CSV table of C-alpha atoms in Angstrom, one decimal:
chain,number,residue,atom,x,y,z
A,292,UNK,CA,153.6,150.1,178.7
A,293,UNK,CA,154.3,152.1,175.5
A,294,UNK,CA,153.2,150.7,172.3
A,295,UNK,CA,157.2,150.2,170.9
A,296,UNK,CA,157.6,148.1,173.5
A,297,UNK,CA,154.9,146.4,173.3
A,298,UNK,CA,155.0,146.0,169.4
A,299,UNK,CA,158.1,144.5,170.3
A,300,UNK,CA,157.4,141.9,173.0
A,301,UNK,CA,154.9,140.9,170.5
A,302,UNK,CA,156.7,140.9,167.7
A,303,UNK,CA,158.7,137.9,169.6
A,304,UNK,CA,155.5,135.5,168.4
A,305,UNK,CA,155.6,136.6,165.1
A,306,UNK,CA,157.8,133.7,164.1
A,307,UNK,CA,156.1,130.5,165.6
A,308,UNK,CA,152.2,132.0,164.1
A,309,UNK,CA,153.8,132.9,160.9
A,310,UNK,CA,153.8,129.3,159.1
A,311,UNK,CA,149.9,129.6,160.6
A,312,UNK,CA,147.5,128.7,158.3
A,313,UNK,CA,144.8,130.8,158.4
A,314,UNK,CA,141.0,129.2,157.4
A,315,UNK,CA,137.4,131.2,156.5
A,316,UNK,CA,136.2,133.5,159.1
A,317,UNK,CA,133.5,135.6,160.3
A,318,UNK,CA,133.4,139.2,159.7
A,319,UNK,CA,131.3,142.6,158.8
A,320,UNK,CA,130.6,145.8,157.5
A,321,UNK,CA,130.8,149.4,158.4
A,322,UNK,CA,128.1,151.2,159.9
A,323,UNK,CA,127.4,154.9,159.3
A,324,UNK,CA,128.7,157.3,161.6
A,325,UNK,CA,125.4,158.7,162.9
A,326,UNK,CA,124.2,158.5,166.6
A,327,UNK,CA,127.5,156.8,168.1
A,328,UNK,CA,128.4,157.8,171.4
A,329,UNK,CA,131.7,158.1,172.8
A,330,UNK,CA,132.7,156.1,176.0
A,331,UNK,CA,133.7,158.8,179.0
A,332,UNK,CA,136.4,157.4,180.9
A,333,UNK,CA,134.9,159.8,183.7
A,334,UNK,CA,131.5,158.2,183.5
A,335,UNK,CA,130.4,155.3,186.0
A,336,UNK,CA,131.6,151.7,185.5
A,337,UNK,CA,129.6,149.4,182.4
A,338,UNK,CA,127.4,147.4,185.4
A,339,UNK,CA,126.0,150.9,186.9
A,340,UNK,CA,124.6,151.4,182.8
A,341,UNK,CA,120.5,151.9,182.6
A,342,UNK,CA,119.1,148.5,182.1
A,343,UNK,CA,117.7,147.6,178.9
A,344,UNK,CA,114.4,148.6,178.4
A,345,UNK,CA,111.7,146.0,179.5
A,346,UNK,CA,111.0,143.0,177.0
A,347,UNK,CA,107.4,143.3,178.2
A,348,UNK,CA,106.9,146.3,176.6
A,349,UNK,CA,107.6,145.0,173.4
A,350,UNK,CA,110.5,146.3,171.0
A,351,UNK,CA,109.8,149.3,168.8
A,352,UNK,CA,108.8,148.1,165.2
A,353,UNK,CA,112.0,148.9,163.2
A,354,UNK,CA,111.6,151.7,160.1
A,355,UNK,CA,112.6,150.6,156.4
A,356,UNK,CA,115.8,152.5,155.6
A,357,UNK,CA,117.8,153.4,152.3
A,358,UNK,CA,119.8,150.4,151.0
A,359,UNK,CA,123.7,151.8,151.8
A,360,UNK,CA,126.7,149.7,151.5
A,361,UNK,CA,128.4,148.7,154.3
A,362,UNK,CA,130.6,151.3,155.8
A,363,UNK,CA,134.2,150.0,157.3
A,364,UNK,CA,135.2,152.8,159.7
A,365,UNK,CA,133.5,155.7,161.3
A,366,UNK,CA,133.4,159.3,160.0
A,367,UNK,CA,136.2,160.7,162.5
A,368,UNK,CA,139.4,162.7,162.5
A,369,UNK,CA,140.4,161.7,165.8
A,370,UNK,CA,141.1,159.1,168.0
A,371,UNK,CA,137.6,157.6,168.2
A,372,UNK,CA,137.2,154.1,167.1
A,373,UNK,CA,134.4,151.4,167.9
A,374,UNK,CA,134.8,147.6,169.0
A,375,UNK,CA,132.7,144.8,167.8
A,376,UNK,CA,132.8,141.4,169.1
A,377,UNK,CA,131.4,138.4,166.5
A,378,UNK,CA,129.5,135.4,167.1
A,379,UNK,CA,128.6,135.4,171.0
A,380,UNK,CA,127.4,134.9,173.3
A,381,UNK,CA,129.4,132.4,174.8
A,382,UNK,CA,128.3,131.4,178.0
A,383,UNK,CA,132.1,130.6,178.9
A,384,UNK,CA,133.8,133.9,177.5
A,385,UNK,CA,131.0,136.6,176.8
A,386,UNK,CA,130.8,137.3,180.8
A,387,UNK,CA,134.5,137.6,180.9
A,388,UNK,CA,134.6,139.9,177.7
A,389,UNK,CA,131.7,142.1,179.7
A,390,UNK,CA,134.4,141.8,183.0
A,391,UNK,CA,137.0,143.4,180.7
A,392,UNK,CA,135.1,146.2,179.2
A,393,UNK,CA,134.3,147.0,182.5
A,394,UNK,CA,137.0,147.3,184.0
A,395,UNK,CA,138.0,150.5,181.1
A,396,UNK,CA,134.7,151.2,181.1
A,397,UNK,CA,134.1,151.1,177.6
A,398,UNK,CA,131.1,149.9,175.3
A,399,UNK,CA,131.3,148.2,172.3
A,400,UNK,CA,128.7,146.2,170.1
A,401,UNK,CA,127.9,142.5,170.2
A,402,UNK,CA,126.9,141.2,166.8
A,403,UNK,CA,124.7,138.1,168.1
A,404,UNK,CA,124.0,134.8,166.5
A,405,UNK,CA,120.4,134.1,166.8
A,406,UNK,CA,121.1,130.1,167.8
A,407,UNK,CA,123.2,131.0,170.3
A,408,UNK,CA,121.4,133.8,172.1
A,409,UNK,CA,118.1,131.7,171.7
A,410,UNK,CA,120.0,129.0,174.2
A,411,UNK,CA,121.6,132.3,176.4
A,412,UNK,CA,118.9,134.7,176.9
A,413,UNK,CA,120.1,135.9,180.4
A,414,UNK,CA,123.3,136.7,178.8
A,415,UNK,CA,121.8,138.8,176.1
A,416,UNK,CA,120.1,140.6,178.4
A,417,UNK,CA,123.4,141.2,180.5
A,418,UNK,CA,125.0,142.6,177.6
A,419,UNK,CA,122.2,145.0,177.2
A,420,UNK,CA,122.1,145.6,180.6
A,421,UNK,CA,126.2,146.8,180.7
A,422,UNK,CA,125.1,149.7,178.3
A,423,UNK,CA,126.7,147.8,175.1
A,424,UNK,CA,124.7,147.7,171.7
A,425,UNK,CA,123.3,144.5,170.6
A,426,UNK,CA,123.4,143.6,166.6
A,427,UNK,CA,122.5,141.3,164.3
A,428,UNK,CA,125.0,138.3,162.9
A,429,UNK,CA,122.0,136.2,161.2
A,430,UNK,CA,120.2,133.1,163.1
A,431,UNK,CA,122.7,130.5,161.8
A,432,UNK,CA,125.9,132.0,160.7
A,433,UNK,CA,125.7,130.9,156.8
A,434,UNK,CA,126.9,132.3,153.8
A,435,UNK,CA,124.3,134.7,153.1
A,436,UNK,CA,125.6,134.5,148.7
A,437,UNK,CA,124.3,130.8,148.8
A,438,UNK,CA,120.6,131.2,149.9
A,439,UNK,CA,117.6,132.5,148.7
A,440,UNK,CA,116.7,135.6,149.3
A,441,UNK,CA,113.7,134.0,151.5
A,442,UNK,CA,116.1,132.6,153.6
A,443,UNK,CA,117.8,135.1,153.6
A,444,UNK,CA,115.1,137.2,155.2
A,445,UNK,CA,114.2,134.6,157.4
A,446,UNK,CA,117.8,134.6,158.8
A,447,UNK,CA,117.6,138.2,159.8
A,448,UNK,CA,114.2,138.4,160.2
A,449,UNK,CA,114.5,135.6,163.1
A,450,UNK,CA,117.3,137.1,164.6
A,451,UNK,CA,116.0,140.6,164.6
A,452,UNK,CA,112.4,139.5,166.4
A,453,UNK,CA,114.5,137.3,168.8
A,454,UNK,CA,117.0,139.9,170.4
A,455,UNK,CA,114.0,142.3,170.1
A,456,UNK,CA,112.3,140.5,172.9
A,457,UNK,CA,115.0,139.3,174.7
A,458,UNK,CA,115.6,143.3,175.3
A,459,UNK,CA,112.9,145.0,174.3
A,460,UNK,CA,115.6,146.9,171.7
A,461,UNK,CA,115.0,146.0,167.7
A,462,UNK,CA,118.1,145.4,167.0
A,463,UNK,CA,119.3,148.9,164.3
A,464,UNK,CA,123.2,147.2,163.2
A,465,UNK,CA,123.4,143.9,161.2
A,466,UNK,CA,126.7,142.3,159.7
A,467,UNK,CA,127.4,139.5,157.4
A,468,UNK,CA,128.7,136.3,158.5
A,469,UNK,CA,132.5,136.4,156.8
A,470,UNK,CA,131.8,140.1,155.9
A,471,UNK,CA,130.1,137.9,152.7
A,472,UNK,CA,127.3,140.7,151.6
A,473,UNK,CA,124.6,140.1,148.6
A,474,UNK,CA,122.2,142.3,146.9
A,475,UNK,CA,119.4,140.7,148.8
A,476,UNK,CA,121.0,140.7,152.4
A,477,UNK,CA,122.0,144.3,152.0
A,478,UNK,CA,117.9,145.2,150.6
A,479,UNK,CA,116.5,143.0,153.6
A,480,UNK,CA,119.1,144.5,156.2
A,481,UNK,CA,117.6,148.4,155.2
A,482,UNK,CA,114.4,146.6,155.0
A,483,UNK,CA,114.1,145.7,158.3
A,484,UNK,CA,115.3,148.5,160.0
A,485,UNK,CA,119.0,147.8,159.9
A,486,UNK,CA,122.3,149.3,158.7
A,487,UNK,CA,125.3,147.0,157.6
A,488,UNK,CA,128.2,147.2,159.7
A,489,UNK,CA,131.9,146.5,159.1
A,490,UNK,CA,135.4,146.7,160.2
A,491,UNK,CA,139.0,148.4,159.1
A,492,UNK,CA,141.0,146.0,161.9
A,493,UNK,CA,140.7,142.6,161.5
A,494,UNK,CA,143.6,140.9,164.2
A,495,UNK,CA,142.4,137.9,162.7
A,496,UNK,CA,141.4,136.4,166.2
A,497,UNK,CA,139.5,133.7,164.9
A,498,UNK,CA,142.1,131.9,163.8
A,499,UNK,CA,143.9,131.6,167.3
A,500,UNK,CA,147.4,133.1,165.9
A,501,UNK,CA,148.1,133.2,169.7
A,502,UNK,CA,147.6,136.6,172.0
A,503,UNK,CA,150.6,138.4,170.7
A,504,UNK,CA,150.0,138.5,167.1
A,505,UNK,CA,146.7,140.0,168.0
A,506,UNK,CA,147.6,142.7,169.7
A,507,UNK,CA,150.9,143.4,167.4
A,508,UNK,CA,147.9,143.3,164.1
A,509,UNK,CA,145.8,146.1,166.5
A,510,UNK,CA,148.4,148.4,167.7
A,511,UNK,CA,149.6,148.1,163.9
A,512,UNK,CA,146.4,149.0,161.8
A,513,UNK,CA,144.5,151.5,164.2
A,514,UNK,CA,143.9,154.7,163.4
A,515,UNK,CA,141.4,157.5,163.6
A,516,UNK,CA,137.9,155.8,163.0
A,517,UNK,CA,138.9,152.7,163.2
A,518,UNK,CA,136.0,149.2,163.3
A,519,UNK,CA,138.1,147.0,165.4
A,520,UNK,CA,136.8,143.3,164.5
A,521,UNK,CA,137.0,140.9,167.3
A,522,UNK,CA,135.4,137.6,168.4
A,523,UNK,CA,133.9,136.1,172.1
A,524,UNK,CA,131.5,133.3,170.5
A,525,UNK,CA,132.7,130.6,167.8
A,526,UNK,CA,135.0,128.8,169.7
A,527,UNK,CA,137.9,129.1,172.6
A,528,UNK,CA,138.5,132.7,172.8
A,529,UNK,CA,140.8,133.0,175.2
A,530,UNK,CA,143.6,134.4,172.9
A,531,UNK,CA,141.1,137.2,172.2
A,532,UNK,CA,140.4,138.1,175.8
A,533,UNK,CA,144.2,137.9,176.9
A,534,UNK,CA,144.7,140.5,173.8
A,535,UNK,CA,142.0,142.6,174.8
A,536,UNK,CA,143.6,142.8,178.1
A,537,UNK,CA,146.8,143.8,176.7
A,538,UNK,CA,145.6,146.5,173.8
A,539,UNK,CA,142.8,148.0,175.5
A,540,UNK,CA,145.0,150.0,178.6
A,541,UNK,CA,147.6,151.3,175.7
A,542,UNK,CA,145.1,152.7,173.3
A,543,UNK,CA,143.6,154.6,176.4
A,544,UNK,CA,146.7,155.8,177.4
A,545,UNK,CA,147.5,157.2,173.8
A,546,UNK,CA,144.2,158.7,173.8
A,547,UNK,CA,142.1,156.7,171.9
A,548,UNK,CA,138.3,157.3,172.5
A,549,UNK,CA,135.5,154.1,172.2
A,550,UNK,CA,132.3,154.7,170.9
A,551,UNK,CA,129.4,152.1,170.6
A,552,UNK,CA,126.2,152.8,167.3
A,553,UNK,CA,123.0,153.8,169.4
């Protein structure tokens, strides 16, 4: 299906979201366009991906790093653009996120919450597993502005050692909750290892504006180096996965490349 007539079957939604009000939400920052690797659409499927490496080996210790900024979109000219999913993982729609990806074999980067993949360590390990990059979204989702800088720390900190034995991978991407950065989340993020990531598209998923408003917001704002912001944890998702369903196969065919931070 071309993307006019897509953007117009969507566009039929527009009118019954638009009195939508939409609340706070979860969100990130860019990450620097080093070391990112470009999905091959000739490549095997996601599941036949090396398995991450073995927890009982113990994660590598993560390297202090510059403080930088967070970066919203990927040093590119063409069509290659990375997805990030918020929040997970969702034992209910994380696996069928995974399914999806799959499917168009592509890879894409999880930004975990430290709660939630404490209770879903099998599923952390799946996502590794499928050849996506796992990243840091703090342990309890807060606004990182209102805390100390100790607990700040202690958010990321917690998150970071967590995920790094779950997979045996430090984690190397962290994002704000709400994209809400602060002088001391963005020194502890390079202090531990980590870059800030971001996005450029933001559908706005969290707020359930319904399947076709999501797609209609991605088709619209793409573009060459594109951070496409999307969510599988934080509630019922399945407007997201429906979208994802729906975007995905057109941004192949118009020759859009995925890429995922290694």
């Amino acid at each position: 299906m071309s993307r006019r007539l897509l953007l117009s079957v969507a566009g039929m939604g527009l009118l019954s979201a638009a009195g939508c009000q939409l609340a706070s939400h979860d969100g990130g920052d860019g990450a620097a366009p080093g070391g990112l690797l470009p999905s091959d659409p000739a490549s095997p499927p996601a599941s036949s991906a090396p398995a991450a490496a073995s927890p009982a080996s113990g994660p590598v210790p993560p390297q202090p790093r510059k403080v930088s900024n967070p970066l919203f979109s990927l040093a590119s000219d063409d069509r290659l653009v990375a997805l990030t999913l918020d929040d997970g993982p969702d034992p209910v729609h994380t696996p069928v996120v995974l399914s999806v990806l799959e499917q168009y074999r592509l890879r894409a980067t999880f930004f975990l919450i430290g709660e939630n993949a404490e209770r879903q360590p099998a599923l952390v390990r799946e996502i590794a597993a499928h050849g996506h990059h796992i990243a840091n979204h703090t342990w309890s989702h807060p606004d990182l502005r209102g805390i100390t800088d100790a607990k700040v720390r202690d958010e990321l900190l917690r998150t970071s050692d967590l995920l790094g034995t779950t997979t045996g991978r430090t984690p190397t991407w962290f994002r704000a909750p709400g994209g809400d950065w602060s002088d001391a989340s963005l020194r502890i993020c390079a202090e531990l290892g980590m870059r800030p990531m971001g996005w450029s598209v933001d559908p706005q998923d969290w707020a359930r504006p319904g399947t076709s408003l999501i797609t209609r917001r991605v088709l619209q704002t793409i573009g060459p180096g594109s951070i496409v912001l999307n969510h599988d944890g934080g509630g019922d998702r399945s407007q997201t996965i429906a979208a994802l369903r729906t975007y995905l196969p057109v941004l192949l065919d118009e020759g859009y490349r995925f890429t995922a931070p290694q």
